[in-house]
Coordinates of C-alpha atoms in Angstrom, one line a residue:
M1 CA -14.3 -39.0 -44.8
T2 CA -13.4 -42.7 -45.5
I3 CA -9.9 -44.6 -45.8
N4 CA -8.5 -45.5 -48.6
H5 CA -6.5 -48.5 -48.5
G6 CA -5.0 -48.1 -52.0
D7 CA -2.4 -45.4 -53.5
N8 CA -3.2 -42.0 -52.6
S9 CA -0.8 -40.2 -54.6
R10 CA -3.3 -37.7 -56.0
G11 CA -3.2 -34.2 -54.2
Q12 CA -1.4 -32.8 -51.3
D13 CA -0.5 -34.8 -48.5
V14 CA -2.7 -34.7 -45.3
A15 CA 0.2 -33.4 -43.1
D16 CA 1.3 -30.9 -45.4
I17 CA -2.3 -29.5 -45.4
L18 CA -2.7 -29.4 -41.7
A19 CA 0.8 -27.6 -41.6
A20 CA -0.8 -24.8 -43.7
T21 CA -3.7 -24.8 -41.7
D22 CA -2.1 -24.5 -38.5
A23 CA 0.0 -21.6 -39.9
N24 CA -3.3 -19.7 -41.4
N25 CA -4.8 -20.1 -37.9
E26 CA -7.7 -22.7 -39.0
T27 CA -6.6 -25.3 -36.9
A28 CA -4.2 -25.5 -33.8
A29 CA -1.1 -27.4 -33.3
P30 CA -1.3 -29.5 -30.3
E31 CA 1.5 -28.2 -28.3
D32 CA -0.1 -24.6 -28.9
E33 CA -3.7 -24.8 -28.2
L34 CA -4.1 -25.7 -24.5
D35 CA -2.5 -23.0 -22.7
A36 CA -5.7 -21.4 -21.5
A37 CA -8.1 -24.7 -21.5
G38 CA -10.6 -24.1 -18.9
P39 CA -11.6 -22.8 -15.5
A40 CA -9.2 -22.5 -13.0
D41 CA -11.0 -25.3 -10.8
D42 CA -9.2 -28.8 -11.4
D43 CA -12.3 -31.1 -12.6
D44 CA -13.7 -28.3 -14.7
E45 CA -10.3 -27.5 -16.2
T46 CA -9.5 -30.8 -17.1
A47 CA -13.3 -31.3 -18.7
G48 CA -12.4 -27.8 -20.3
A49 CA -9.0 -29.4 -21.8
T50 CA -10.8 -32.5 -23.3
L51 CA -13.5 -30.4 -24.8
T52 CA -11.0 -28.2 -26.5
A53 CA -9.4 -31.4 -27.5
D54 CA -12.1 -32.9 -29.1
E55 CA -13.2 -29.7 -30.9
A56 CA -9.6 -29.7 -32.4
D57 CA -9.3 -32.9 -33.7
T58 CA -12.9 -32.3 -35.7
A59 CA -11.5 -29.3 -36.7
D60 CA -8.4 -31.0 -38.2
V61 CA -10.7 -33.5 -40.3
K62 CA -13.0 -30.4 -41.5
A63 CA -9.8 -28.7 -42.5
V64 CA -8.5 -31.5 -44.9
K65 CA -12.4 -31.6 -46.0
R66 CA -12.4 -28.0 -47.2
R67 CA -8.9 -28.4 -49.5
G68 CA -11.4 -31.4 -51.3
R69 CA -9.9 -34.6 -49.5
H70 CA -12.4 -37.2 -48.6
T71 CA -10.5 -39.8 -48.6
V72 CA -7.1 -40.5 -46.7
S73 CA -4.6 -43.3 -47.0
V74 CA -3.5 -45.4 -43.7
D75 CA -0.3 -43.8 -43.6
E76 CA -2.4 -40.1 -43.8
L77 CA -4.4 -41.7 -40.9
R78 CA -1.4 -42.1 -38.8
T79 CA -1.1 -38.2 -38.8
F80 CA -4.5 -37.6 -37.4
Q81 CA -3.7 -40.3 -34.6
L82 CA -0.4 -38.1 -33.8
R83 CA -2.1 -34.8 -33.2
S84 CA -5.0 -36.5 -31.2
R85 CA -2.4 -38.5 -29.3
A86 CA -0.4 -35.4 -28.6
R87 CA -3.6 -33.8 -27.2
G88 CA -3.9 -36.5 -24.9
V89 CA -0.6 -35.9 -23.5
A90 CA -1.5 -32.3 -23.2
I91 CA -4.7 -32.8 -21.2
G92 CA -2.5 -35.2 -19.0
K93 CA -0.2 -32.7 -18.1
T94 CA -3.7 -29.7 -17.5
R95 CA -4.9 -32.6 -14.9
A96 CA -1.3 -33.1 -13.1
Q97 CA -0.9 -29.0 -13.1
A98 CA -4.5 -28.8 -11.7
K99 CA -4.1 -31.6 -9.0
S100 CA -0.8 -30.0 -7.6
K101 CA -2.3 -26.5 -7.6
P102 CA -3.9 -25.7 -4.0
R103 CA -7.7 -25.6 -4.7
L104 CA -9.5 -22.3 -3.4
P105 CA -12.6 -22.5 -1.0
P106 CA -16.0 -21.3 -2.5
N107 CA -15.6 -17.3 -2.2
M108 CA -12.5 -16.8 -0.8
V109 CA -10.3 -14.1 -2.5
P110 CA -7.1 -15.0 -3.9
P111 CA -4.1 -13.6 -2.3
N112 CA -2.6 -10.2 -4.1
D113 CA -5.8 -9.5 -5.3
G114 CA -5.5 -5.8 -4.8
M115 CA -2.6 -5.8 -7.0
R116 CA -4.2 -7.9 -9.8
K117 CA -7.5 -5.5 -9.6
L118 CA -5.5 -2.4 -9.8
A119 CA -3.7 -3.7 -12.9
A120 CA -6.8 -4.5 -14.5
K121 CA -8.4 -1.0 -13.8
W122 CA -4.8 1.0 -15.2
S123 CA -5.0 -1.5 -18.1
A124 CA -8.4 -0.8 -19.0
R125 CA -8.1 2.8 -19.5
G126 CA -5.9 2.3 -22.6
Q127 CA -3.1 4.5 -21.5
P128 CA 0.3 3.8 -20.6
Y129 CA 1.0 3.4 -16.9
V130 CA 3.7 2.4 -14.7
A131 CA 3.5 0.8 -11.4
R132 CA 6.3 1.7 -9.1
Q133 CA 7.6 -0.9 -6.6
E134 CA 9.5 1.3 -4.5
G135 CA 6.5 3.5 -3.5
H136 CA 6.6 5.6 -0.2
Y137 CA 4.7 7.9 1.4
Y138 CA 4.8 9.5 4.7
S139 CA 2.9 12.0 7.2
T140 CA 3.4 13.5 10.8
C141 CA 0.6 14.0 13.0
E142 CA 0.9 16.5 16.3
I143 CA -0.3 15.5 19.9
I144 CA -0.3 18.5 22.1
C145 CA 0.2 16.9 25.3
T146 CA -0.8 19.1 28.3
V147 CA 0.6 19.9 31.6
V148 CA -1.0 19.6 34.9
G149 CA 0.6 19.8 38.5
S150 CA 2.5 22.3 40.9
P151 CA 5.9 23.7 39.6
K152 CA 6.9 23.4 43.3
G153 CA 6.4 19.7 43.0
N154 CA 5.6 16.9 40.7
C155 CA 3.9 17.1 37.3
C156 CA 2.3 14.9 34.8
V157 CA 2.3 15.2 31.3
R158 CA -1.1 14.1 30.0
I159 CA -1.5 12.9 26.3
P160 CA -5.2 13.2 26.1
K161 CA -7.4 10.6 24.9
G162 CA -8.8 11.3 21.1
E163 CA -7.8 10.9 17.4
Y164 CA -4.8 12.1 15.6
K165 CA -4.7 12.4 11.9
F166 CA -2.0 11.3 9.4
F167 CA -2.5 12.1 5.5
D168 CA -5.1 14.7 6.5
R169 CA -2.5 17.4 4.5
T170 CA -0.4 17.9 1.8
V171 CA 2.7 20.0 1.2
D172 CA 1.9 23.6 1.0
D173 CA -1.1 23.6 3.1
D174 CA -1.9 26.0 5.7
T175 CA -1.2 24.7 9.4
T176 CA -0.4 25.8 13.1
Y177 CA 2.2 24.4 15.2
M178 CA 1.1 24.1 19.2
G179 CA -2.5 25.7 18.4
A180 CA -0.7 29.0 18.2
H181 CA 2.2 29.4 15.6
P182 CA 1.0 29.5 11.9
G183 CA 3.3 28.0 8.8
K184 CA 2.7 25.7 5.9
V185 CA 3.2 22.0 5.6
T186 CA 6.7 21.3 4.3
T187 CA 8.4 18.1 3.1
N188 CA 9.2 17.7 6.7
W189 CA 5.8 17.3 7.3
T190 CA 4.7 14.8 4.4
N191 CA 5.7 13.6 0.9
L192 CA 2.2 13.9 -0.4
Q193 CA 1.7 16.8 -2.8
R194 CA -1.1 18.2 -5.2
P195 CA 0.2 21.1 -7.4
S196 CA -3.0 22.7 -7.0
K197 CA -6.7 21.6 -5.4
N198 CA -7.6 20.8 -8.7
S199 CA -4.9 18.9 -10.5
Y200 CA -3.9 15.0 -9.9
N201 CA -1.6 12.7 -10.9
E202 CA -4.3 10.2 -10.9
Q203 CA -2.5 8.1 -8.7
D204 CA -3.4 5.0 -6.7
F205 CA -1.4 3.6 -4.0
L206 CA -1.6 -0.2 -3.2
I207 CA -0.2 -0.1 0.4
R208 CA 1.6 -3.2 1.3
S209 CA 3.4 -2.4 5.0
I210 CA 4.0 0.2 7.5
T211 CA 6.7 1.7 9.6
M212 CA 6.8 4.6 12.2
Q213 CA 9.2 6.7 14.3
E214 CA 9.3 9.7 16.3
A215 CA 9.2 13.2 14.3
G216 CA 10.2 15.7 16.7
L217 CA 9.2 17.7 19.8
R218 CA 7.9 21.4 20.9
I219 CA 7.6 22.9 24.1
R220 CA 5.9 26.0 25.6
Y221 CA 6.0 27.6 28.7
E222 CA 3.7 30.7 30.1
A223 CA 4.3 33.6 28.3
N224 CA 5.2 35.9 31.2
E225 CA 7.6 33.1 32.6
I226 CA 9.3 33.4 29.0
S227 CA 9.5 37.2 29.3
Q228 CA 11.1 37.1 32.9
A229 CA 13.4 34.3 32.1
Q230 CA 17.1 34.8 31.5
S231 CA 18.3 35.0 27.9
A232 CA 14.5 35.2 27.0
E233 CA 15.0 37.1 24.0
A234 CA 17.7 34.5 22.5
H235 CA 15.3 31.2 23.4
A236 CA 11.8 33.0 22.9
D237 CA 11.2 30.7 20.0
V238 CA 12.0 27.4 21.8
L239 CA 10.2 28.2 25.1
S240 CA 7.0 29.2 23.0
G241 CA 7.0 26.3 20.9
K242 CA 7.6 27.8 17.6
V243 CA 10.7 26.0 16.7
W244 CA 11.6 22.3 16.7
L245 CA 13.6 21.0 19.8
W246 CA 16.0 18.2 20.6
D247 CA 17.1 18.4 24.3
D248 CA 18.4 15.4 26.3
M249 CA 20.8 17.6 28.4
G250 CA 17.2 19.0 30.1
A251 CA 18.2 22.9 29.3
F252 CA 14.2 23.5 28.1
L253 CA 12.7 19.7 28.3
P254 CA 12.0 18.0 31.6
T255 CA 15.1 15.2 32.0
Q256 CA 12.2 12.8 32.2
I257 CA 11.4 12.9 28.7
F258 CA 14.7 11.0 27.5
H259 CA 16.0 8.0 28.9
D260 CA 19.5 8.3 30.8
Y261 CA 21.7 5.9 28.7
N262 CA 20.4 5.4 25.2
G263 CA 18.4 8.7 24.6
E264 CA 15.2 7.1 23.6
N265 CA 12.2 9.6 23.8
L266 CA 10.0 7.9 26.6
L267 CA 7.0 9.9 25.8
Y268 CA 6.9 8.6 22.3
R269 CA 7.2 5.0 23.7
A270 CA 4.4 5.7 26.4
L271 CA 2.2 6.7 23.6
R272 CA 3.1 3.7 21.5
R273 CA 2.3 1.4 24.5
S274 CA -1.1 2.8 25.1
A275 CA -2.7 3.5 21.3
V276 CA -3.9 1.6 18.2
L277 CA -3.7 2.6 14.5
Y278 CA -6.6 2.4 12.3
F279 CA -7.0 3.3 8.4
N280 CA -10.0 5.4 7.2
W281 CA -11.5 6.0 4.3
D282 CA -14.0 8.8 4.0
K283 CA -16.9 8.7 1.1
R284 CA -18.9 12.0 2.6
R285 CA -16.3 14.3 0.4
T286 CA -16.3 12.2 -2.9
G287 CA -20.1 12.2 -3.6
G288 CA -20.7 8.6 -2.0
N289 CA -23.2 7.9 0.3
G290 CA -21.9 9.9 3.4
T291 CA -20.4 6.7 5.0
T292 CA -16.9 6.4 6.4
R293 CA -14.9 2.9 6.7
M294 CA -12.4 2.6 9.4
V295 CA -10.4 -0.4 9.5
L296 CA -8.2 -1.4 13.0
I297 CA -4.6 -2.1 11.6
D298 CA -2.6 -3.1 15.0
H299 CA -1.7 -1.9 18.5
L300 CA 0.8 0.8 18.0
R301 CA 3.4 -1.1 19.9
N302 CA 3.5 -3.8 17.3
V303 CA 4.3 -1.4 13.9
P304 CA 8.2 -1.5 13.6
D305 CA 9.8 1.9 14.9
A306 CA 12.1 2.7 11.9
K307 CA 15.3 4.8 13.1
V308 CA 17.4 4.2 9.9
K309 CA 15.7 3.7 6.5
T310 CA 17.5 2.3 3.4
L311 CA 17.1 4.1 -0.3
A312 CA 14.5 1.4 -1.2
R313 CA 12.1 1.7 1.5
T314 CA 10.8 -1.6 1.3
S315 CA 10.5 -4.6 3.3
G316 CA 14.1 -5.8 2.6
G317 CA 15.4 -3.0 4.3
A318 CA 14.2 -2.7 7.5
P319 CA 11.7 -4.1 9.9
V320 CA 8.2 -3.8 8.7
L321 CA 4.5 -4.6 9.5
P322 CA 2.7 -6.0 6.8
V323 CA -1.0 -4.9 6.3
P324 CA -4.1 -7.0 4.8
D325 CA -4.0 -6.7 1.0
G326 CA -6.1 -4.2 -0.7
Y327 CA -5.7 -1.2 1.1
I328 CA -5.8 1.6 -1.4
F329 CA -5.5 5.5 -1.2
T330 CA -5.6 8.1 -4.2
D331 CA -4.2 11.4 -5.2
N332 CA -8.0 12.3 -6.0
P333 CA -10.2 11.3 -3.6
E334 CA -13.4 13.1 -5.6
K335 CA -13.1 10.2 -8.1
S336 CA -12.2 7.5 -5.9
D337 CA -14.2 4.7 -5.2
E338 CA -12.5 4.1 -2.1
G339 CA -12.9 7.6 -0.7
A340 CA -10.8 10.1 1.0
F341 CA -7.7 8.0 2.9
T342 CA -6.4 9.2 6.4
A343 CA -4.6 6.9 9.1
I344 CA -5.8 7.7 12.7
I345 CA -3.8 7.3 16.1
K346 CA -6.5 6.5 18.5
V347 CA -5.8 7.1 22.2
E348 CA -8.8 5.7 24.6
D349 CA -7.9 7.0 27.5
D350 CA -5.7 9.7 28.8
I351 CA -2.1 8.6 29.3
A352 CA 0.0 10.2 32.3
F353 CA 3.7 10.4 32.2
P354 CA 5.2 12.2 35.3
I355 CA 8.0 14.9 35.0
K356 CA 9.6 17.2 37.3
P357 CA 9.7 21.0 36.5
I358 CA 13.1 22.7 35.8
D359 CA 14.5 26.0 35.9
I360 CA 14.4 28.0 32.6
G361 CA 16.4 31.3 33.9
L362 CA 13.8 32.3 36.6
G363 CA 15.7 30.9 39.3
S364 CA 13.1 28.6 40.4
P365 CA 11.5 25.4 38.7
S366 CA 8.9 26.1 35.8
K367 CA 6.0 23.9 34.3
P368 CA 5.7 23.7 30.8
V369 CA 2.0 24.6 29.6
A370 CA 2.3 22.1 26.8
I371 CA 4.4 19.6 25.1
G372 CA 4.1 19.1 21.4
L373 CA 5.0 15.0 20.4
Y374 CA 5.1 14.6 16.9
V375 CA 5.1 11.1 15.1
Q376 CA 5.6 10.1 11.6
L377 CA 4.1 7.1 9.9
S378 CA 5.2 5.5 6.7
L379 CA 3.4 3.5 4.0
N380 CA 5.1 1.2 1.7
G381 CA 4.1 -0.3 -1.4
I382 CA 3.3 0.1 -5.3
S383 CA 2.2 3.4 -6.7
F384 CA 0.3 3.2 -10.3
E385 CA 0.4 6.1 -12.2
N386 CA 0.4 7.5 -15.7
E387 CA 3.8 7.4 -17.7
N388 CA 2.9 10.6 -19.5
R389 CA 2.2 12.5 -16.7
L390 CA 5.6 11.4 -14.7
R391 CA 7.7 12.8 -18.2
T392 CA 5.8 16.3 -17.9

């Protein structure tokens, strides 16, 4: 294209041509074209912006040529210059933004990558979905503590070494309490539900933080002592471990279990001081390669004890322990790349807790056979769910 120094009254003005080609997406106006002008790396991003600007300048010239204009006036040349200068300003802004952004080291996974990956996964399905910020799940584990010693002297409650699982059962699953009393898992135990073993909401849950609290006690005495105790018929369910028990007055539980002044469950506190929490994913039930992945989360004492919860159930409502990004569980483990999720309290060594036997109606002290300690773990996070399923 050449410059015509004379009068150029023939045909459409260059500014009008470029306005029309911008509207037709043949060319790009300088203020619109550099929104995504290159990689996130600052040097490459600036180079990408420069390349895009050069290509846009060339596209302007080609678009005018396609309209039959092979010469331009000096005034029309000014239109090209102004558009090119605007692109140069955009490059400067791109360079300044790139320098102001922290540069991630090679191979570093960006923070909050778990949220990005789940959003990409659900978007790729092409179906409407929702991401609920107030996602919350809870589950309870049972720790049966044995009691050793003589009824006439001091005894010890022993929290046995071992692993105690959360999220291994769902509502309406069969269960037993204290190893003897059959029952069904209710929403008092967990809110993890599955209408049947073959139907799922296809939900993914991104864990962001956790809390913990005591969930109750049960106690069991020898059957022959229960039958001989005064008012045994009225209290048989309590003394055999069939029902939940809160007893800080010491009618059925040794008084050492609860703090004299604040009512704190000291057996629960002993567990928190001496155990650790793991997250576990098991692929052996999901058609994987038969492996499990167990991740240490923290010592139990560092998991905030949530006595009172707000309706929001988020980090703004009460102290929580943030967990590393990317920990996910799903309500359909058979199709999950992660595997079946459980959380585990791991007790490395027996924990001894001294108690004194009490009189349950025999006229002399009795030693319980076992005490059931129940602990609830809560997961706070973001739940990805199919919108259509939520409406049915």
